[in-house]
Structures are given as structure tokens and as C-alpha cells.
GROMACS .gro file of C-alpha atoms in nm:
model
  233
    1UNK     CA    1   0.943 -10.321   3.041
    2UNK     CA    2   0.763 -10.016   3.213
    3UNK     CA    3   0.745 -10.116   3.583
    4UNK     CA    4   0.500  -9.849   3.856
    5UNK     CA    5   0.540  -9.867   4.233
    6UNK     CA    6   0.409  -9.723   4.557
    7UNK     CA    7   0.629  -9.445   4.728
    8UNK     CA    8   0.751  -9.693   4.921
    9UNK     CA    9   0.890  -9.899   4.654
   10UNK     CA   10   0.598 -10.157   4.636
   11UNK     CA   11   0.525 -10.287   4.264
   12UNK     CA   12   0.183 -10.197   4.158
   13UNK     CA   13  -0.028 -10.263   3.833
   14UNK     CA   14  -0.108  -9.932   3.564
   15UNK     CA   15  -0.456  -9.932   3.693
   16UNK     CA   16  -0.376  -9.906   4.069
   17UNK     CA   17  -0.103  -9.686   3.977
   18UNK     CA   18  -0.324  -9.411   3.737
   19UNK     CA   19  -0.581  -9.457   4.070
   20UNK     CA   20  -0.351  -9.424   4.302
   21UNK     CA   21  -0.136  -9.135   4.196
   22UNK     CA   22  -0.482  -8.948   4.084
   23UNK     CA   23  -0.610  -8.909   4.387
   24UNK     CA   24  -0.298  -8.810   4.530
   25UNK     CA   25  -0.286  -8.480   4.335
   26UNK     CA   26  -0.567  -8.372   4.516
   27UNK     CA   27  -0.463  -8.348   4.809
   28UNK     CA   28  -0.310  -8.026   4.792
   29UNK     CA   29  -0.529  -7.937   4.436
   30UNK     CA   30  -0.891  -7.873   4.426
   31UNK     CA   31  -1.182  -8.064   4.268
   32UNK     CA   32  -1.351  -7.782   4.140
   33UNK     CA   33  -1.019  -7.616   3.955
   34UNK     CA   34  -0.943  -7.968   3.789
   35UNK     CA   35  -1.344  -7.975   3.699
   36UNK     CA   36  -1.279  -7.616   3.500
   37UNK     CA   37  -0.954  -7.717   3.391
   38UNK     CA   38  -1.075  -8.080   3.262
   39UNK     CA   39  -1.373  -7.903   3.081
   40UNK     CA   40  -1.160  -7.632   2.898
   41UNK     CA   41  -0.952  -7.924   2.802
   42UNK     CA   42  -1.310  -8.059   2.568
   43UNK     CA   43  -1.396  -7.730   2.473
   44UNK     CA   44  -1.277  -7.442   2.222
   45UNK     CA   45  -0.993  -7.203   2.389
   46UNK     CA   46  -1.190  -6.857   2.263
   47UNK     CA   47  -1.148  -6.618   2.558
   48UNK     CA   48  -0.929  -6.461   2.753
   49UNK     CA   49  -1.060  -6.534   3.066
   50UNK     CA   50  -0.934  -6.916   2.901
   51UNK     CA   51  -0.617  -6.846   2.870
   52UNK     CA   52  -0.585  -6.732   3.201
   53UNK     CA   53  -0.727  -6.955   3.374
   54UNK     CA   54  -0.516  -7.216   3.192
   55UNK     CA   55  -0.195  -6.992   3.232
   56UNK     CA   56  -0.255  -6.948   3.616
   57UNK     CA   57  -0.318  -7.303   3.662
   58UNK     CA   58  -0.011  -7.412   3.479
   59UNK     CA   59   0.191  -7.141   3.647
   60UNK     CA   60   0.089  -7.201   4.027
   61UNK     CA   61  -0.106  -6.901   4.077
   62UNK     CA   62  -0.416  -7.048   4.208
   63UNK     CA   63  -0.515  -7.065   4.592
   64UNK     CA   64  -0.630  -7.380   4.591
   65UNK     CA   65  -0.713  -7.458   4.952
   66UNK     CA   66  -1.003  -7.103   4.923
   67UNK     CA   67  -1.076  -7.297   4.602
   68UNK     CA   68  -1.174  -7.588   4.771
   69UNK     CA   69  -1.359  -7.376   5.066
   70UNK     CA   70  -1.562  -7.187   4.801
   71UNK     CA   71  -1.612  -7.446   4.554
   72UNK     CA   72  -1.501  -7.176   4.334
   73UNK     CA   73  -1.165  -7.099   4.155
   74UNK     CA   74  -1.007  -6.793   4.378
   75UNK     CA   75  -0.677  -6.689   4.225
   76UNK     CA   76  -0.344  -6.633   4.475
   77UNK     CA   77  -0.313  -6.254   4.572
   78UNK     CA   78   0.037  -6.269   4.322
   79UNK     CA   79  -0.194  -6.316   4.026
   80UNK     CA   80  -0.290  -5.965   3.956
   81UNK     CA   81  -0.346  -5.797   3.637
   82UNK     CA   82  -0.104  -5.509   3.548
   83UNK     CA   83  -0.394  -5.354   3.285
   84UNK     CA   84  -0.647  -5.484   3.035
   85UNK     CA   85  -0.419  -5.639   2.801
   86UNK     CA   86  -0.113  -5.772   3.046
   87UNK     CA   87  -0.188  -6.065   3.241
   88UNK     CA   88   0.062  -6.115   3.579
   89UNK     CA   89   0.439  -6.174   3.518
   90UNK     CA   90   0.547  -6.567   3.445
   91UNK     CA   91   0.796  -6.776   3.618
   92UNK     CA   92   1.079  -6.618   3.414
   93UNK     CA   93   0.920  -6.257   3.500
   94UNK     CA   94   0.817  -6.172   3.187
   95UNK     CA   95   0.427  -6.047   3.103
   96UNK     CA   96   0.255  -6.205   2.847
   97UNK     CA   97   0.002  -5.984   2.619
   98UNK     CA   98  -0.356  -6.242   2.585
   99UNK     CA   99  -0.498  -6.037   2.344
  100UNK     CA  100  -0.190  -6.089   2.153
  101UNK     CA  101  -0.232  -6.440   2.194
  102UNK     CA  102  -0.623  -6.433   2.138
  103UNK     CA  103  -0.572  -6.267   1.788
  104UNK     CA  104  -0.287  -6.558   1.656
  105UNK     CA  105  -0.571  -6.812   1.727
  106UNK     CA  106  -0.881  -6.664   1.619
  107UNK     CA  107  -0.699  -6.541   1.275
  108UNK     CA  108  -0.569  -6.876   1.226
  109UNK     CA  109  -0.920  -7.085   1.321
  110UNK     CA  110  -0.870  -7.303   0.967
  111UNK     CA  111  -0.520  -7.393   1.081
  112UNK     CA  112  -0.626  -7.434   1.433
  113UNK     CA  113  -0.888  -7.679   1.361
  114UNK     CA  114  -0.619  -7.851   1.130
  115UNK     CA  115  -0.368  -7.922   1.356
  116UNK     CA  116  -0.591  -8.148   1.573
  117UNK     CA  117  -0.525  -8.388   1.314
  118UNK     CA  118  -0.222  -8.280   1.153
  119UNK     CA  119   0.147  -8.276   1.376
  120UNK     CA  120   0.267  -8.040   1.037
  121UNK     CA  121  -0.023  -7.813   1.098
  122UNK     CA  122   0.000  -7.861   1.460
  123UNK     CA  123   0.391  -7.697   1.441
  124UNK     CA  124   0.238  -7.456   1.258
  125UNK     CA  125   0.036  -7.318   1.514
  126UNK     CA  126   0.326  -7.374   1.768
  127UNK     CA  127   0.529  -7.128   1.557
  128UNK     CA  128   0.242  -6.880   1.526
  129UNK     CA  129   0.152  -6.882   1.913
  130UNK     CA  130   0.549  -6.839   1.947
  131UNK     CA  131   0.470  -6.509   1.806
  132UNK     CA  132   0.351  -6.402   2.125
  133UNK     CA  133   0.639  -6.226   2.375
  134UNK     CA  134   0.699  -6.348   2.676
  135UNK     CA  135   0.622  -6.707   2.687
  136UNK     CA  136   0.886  -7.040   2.674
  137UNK     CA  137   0.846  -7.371   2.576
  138UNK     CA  138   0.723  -7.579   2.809
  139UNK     CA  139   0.415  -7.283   2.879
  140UNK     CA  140   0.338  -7.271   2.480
  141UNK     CA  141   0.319  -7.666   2.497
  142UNK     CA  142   0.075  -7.616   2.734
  143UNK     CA  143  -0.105  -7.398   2.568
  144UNK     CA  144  -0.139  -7.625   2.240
  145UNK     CA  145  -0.246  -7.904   2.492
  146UNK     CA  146  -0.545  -7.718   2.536
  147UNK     CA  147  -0.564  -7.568   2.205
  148UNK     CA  148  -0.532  -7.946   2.025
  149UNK     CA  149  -0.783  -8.103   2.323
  150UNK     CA  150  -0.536  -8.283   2.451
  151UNK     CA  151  -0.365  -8.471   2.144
  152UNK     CA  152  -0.011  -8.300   2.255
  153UNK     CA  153   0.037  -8.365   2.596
  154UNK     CA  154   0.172  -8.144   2.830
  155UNK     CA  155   0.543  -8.143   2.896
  156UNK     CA  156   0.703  -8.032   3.237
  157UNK     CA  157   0.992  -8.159   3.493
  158UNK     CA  158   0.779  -8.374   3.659
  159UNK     CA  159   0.596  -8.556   3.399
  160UNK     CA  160   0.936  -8.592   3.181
  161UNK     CA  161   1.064  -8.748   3.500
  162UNK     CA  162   0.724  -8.979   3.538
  163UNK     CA  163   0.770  -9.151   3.216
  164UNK     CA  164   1.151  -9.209   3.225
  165UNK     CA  165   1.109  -9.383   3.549
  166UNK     CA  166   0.779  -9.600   3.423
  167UNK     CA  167   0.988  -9.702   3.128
  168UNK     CA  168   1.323  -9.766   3.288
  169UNK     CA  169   1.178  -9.935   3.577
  170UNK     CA  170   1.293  -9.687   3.874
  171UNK     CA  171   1.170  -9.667   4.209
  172UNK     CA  172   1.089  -9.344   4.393
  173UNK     CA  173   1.357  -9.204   4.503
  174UNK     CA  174   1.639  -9.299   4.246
  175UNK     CA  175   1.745  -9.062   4.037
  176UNK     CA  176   1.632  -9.054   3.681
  177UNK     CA  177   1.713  -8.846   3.296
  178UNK     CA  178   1.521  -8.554   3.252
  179UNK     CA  179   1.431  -8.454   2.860
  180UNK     CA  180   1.492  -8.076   2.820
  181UNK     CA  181   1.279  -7.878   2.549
  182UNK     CA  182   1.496  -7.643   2.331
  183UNK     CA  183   1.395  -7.270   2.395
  184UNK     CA  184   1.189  -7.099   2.234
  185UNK     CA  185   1.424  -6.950   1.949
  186UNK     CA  186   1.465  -7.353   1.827
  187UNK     CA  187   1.082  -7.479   1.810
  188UNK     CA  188   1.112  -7.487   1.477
  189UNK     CA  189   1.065  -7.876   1.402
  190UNK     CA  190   0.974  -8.001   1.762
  191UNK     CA  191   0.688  -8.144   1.675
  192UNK     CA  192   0.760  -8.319   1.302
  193UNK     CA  193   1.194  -8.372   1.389
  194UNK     CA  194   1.308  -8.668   1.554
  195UNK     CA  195   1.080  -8.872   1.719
  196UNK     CA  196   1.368  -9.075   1.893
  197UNK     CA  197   1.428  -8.775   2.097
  198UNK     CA  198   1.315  -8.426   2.334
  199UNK     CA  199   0.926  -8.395   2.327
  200UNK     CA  200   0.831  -8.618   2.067
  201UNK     CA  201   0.996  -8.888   2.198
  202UNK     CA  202   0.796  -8.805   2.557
  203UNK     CA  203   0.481  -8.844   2.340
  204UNK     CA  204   0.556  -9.142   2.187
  205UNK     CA  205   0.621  -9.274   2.542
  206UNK     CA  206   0.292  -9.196   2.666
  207UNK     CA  207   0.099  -9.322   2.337
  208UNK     CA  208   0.272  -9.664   2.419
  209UNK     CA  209   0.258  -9.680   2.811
  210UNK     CA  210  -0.142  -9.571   2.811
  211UNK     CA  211  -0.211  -9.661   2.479
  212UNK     CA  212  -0.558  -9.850   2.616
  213UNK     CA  213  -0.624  -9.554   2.832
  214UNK     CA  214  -0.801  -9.233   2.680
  215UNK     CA  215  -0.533  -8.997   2.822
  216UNK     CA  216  -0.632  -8.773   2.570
  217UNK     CA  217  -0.934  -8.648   2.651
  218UNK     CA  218  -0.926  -8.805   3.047
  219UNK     CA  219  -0.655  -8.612   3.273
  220UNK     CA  220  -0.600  -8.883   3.547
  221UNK     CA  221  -0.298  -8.993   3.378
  222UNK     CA  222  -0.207  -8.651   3.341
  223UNK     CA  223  -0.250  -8.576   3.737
  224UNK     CA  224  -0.056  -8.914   3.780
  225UNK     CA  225   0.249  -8.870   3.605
  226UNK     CA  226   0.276  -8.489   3.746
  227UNK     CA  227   0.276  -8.671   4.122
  228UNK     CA  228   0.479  -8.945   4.036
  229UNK     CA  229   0.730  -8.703   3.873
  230UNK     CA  230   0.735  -8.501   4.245
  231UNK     CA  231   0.917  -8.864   4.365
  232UNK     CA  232   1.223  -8.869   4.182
  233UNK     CA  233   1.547  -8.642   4.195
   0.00000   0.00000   0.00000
């Protein structure tokens, strides 16, 4: 039975818990980015200034406490562009090409569209982003969050972490299982494989623990599980 409680151990309902944690994530993230963020999520990803801004959310690179002064998104001084076509280097150091990227999705619109609907169509744009050098697995997951408005939801440490301690019943603090993605090379059935297992099993856990909540298209669950995720080792 999925159990939530305060950081200090304190059993709380879903609702106080999705409230709770929510607003915690913004203390040290700004409105106004989650506003942008939260509106790219019900939108078409077209541009590269989307990608980006996505990418540079994802990865850390935005100065969030200017943000908040300017009621504007100001990007960290690390997030600079090497030239028109090379975005800044990723957590693993590599540079990711977003026109590369741009072209995979707007020659594959049909499929694009598809996969909303369709987790076979859906791994078929996975495999076609994976095209694209320089990105891993939990970053193209991402990326097909936005891409699929939110039907695959994103996958990191801390929200992997989140849902194993909902459903096991662990308090902050204890330690709990992390699910590891495969790389990049082995993405080849991660969305249509086993669904007893790795990402589609982390799906399946969040269809059943906010099944009544519209998680899909609202992010506080989303923000939630990312904080809750920070409490565990």
C-alpha cells in the first residue's frame, strides 16, 4: 500500500502530500521558469529556442534566483552557445547539435503526432531522436515528455527514488532501490518490453499511484516526486 510522509516522518494523505511537496520545489525554482516550462509541456516542441529551454531546464543551467528577480528566464553564465548549431556541453560533456534534433522531428511530424497515442510509435520516435549525438537516456526521455505532452513521464534519480518509496512505504531518510535506464545503445524496446521492469514499470507506477490526478498534463506531481526523491539515499 503506497504510504507519503512529511520530512519528518509524519504520515500524510496524496493530496497534502502533491501540495505539500509542490510548493516545496519552489523554493529554490522560479514561478515564471515552471510557467514556460508547464506551457511548452501543452504546446508543439517546433523551435529551437524549445529545445533549449527544455534542455537547460532539465540540465540545471538556469539561474533561477535572477529568474525570479526579473520575472524572466535568465540562463546561468555556463550555458553558452559554442556556434549556431551547438548548444552548451551536457552533464556527460558532450554537445548536442538542435538542428539535428529539430530536423528528426519535423521530418517525422506523422509519426510524431502518432506516438501520442501509440507506445509502438512512441519507441519509434525514441529511436529516431536517438539519432541525435550526444544525448543519453534519461535526457531523450525528457525530451519525448515534452514531445508526447506529457503521456511519458520524465525519468530521473530523484523521481525513480519518489515512487519506490510511495509504493514501498519508506520514510525520508531510509534508503530505497533506484531503477536504472539502459544506455542509449539498448533503447531499443524500452518503451513496448517488459512492463514489470526499468522505465515502464516507473510508468505504470505513476498511472496507478495518481491515477485520479491529471499528472499528465498538470506538473505538480511532477515537482513533487522530484523533491520527495531529494529525501532519500
Amino acid at each position: 500500500m503506497e504510504k507519503y510522509f512529511m520530512p519528518n516522518g509524519e504520515e500524510i494523505l496524496r493530496e497534502e502530500f502533491i501540495k505539500f511537496y509542490n510548493n516545496c520545489y519552489y523554493v529554490t525554482n522560479s514561478k515564471c521558469v515552471e510557467d514556460e516550462i508547464d506551457s511548452l509541456l501543452k504546446k508543439e516542441i517546433k523551435t529551437r529556442e524549445d529545445f533549449k529551454m527544455i534542455l537547460a531546464w532539465k540540465i540545471g543551467r538556469i539561474n533561477h534566483k535572477k529568474s525570479r528577480f526579473k520575472g524572466e528566464t535568465i540562463f546561468s553564465e555556463s550555458w553558452k552557445e559554442k556556434d549556431e548549431t551547438k548548444i552548451a556541453k551536457l552533464r556527460n560533456g558532450n554537445e548536442l547539435d538542435i538542428y539535428e534534433l529539430l530536423n528528426l522531428i519535423s521530418d517525422n511530424d506523422d509519426l510524431v503526432e502518432e506516438s501520442k497515442k501509440d507506445d509502438q510509435k512512441a519507441q519509434e520516435v525514441l529511436c529516431k531522436i536517438n539519432q541525435t549525438e550526444g544525448i543519453g537516456t534519461v535526457y531523450l526521455i525528457t525530451l519525448l515528455y515534452f514531445i508526447s505532452n506529457g503521456k511519458y513521464p520524465i525519468f530521473d534519480q530523484f523521481a525513480s527514488a519518489a515512487v519506490n518509496a510511495i509504493t514501498k512505504g519508506k520514510k525520508p531518510g531510509e534508503k530505497v532501490s533506484i531503477n536504472n535506464l539502459p544506455d542509449r545503445k539498448n533503447i531499443d524496446n524500452l518503451l513496448i518490453g517488459d512492463k514489470t521492469k526499468g522505465y515502464l514499470k516507473f510508468k505504470r507506477d505513476i498511472e496507478k499511484i495518481f491515477k485520479y490526478y491529471d499528472y499528465q498534463n498538470n506538473r505538480d506531481v511532477d515537482r513533487a516526486l522530484w523533491v520527495y526523491g531529494h529525501l532519500f539515499t
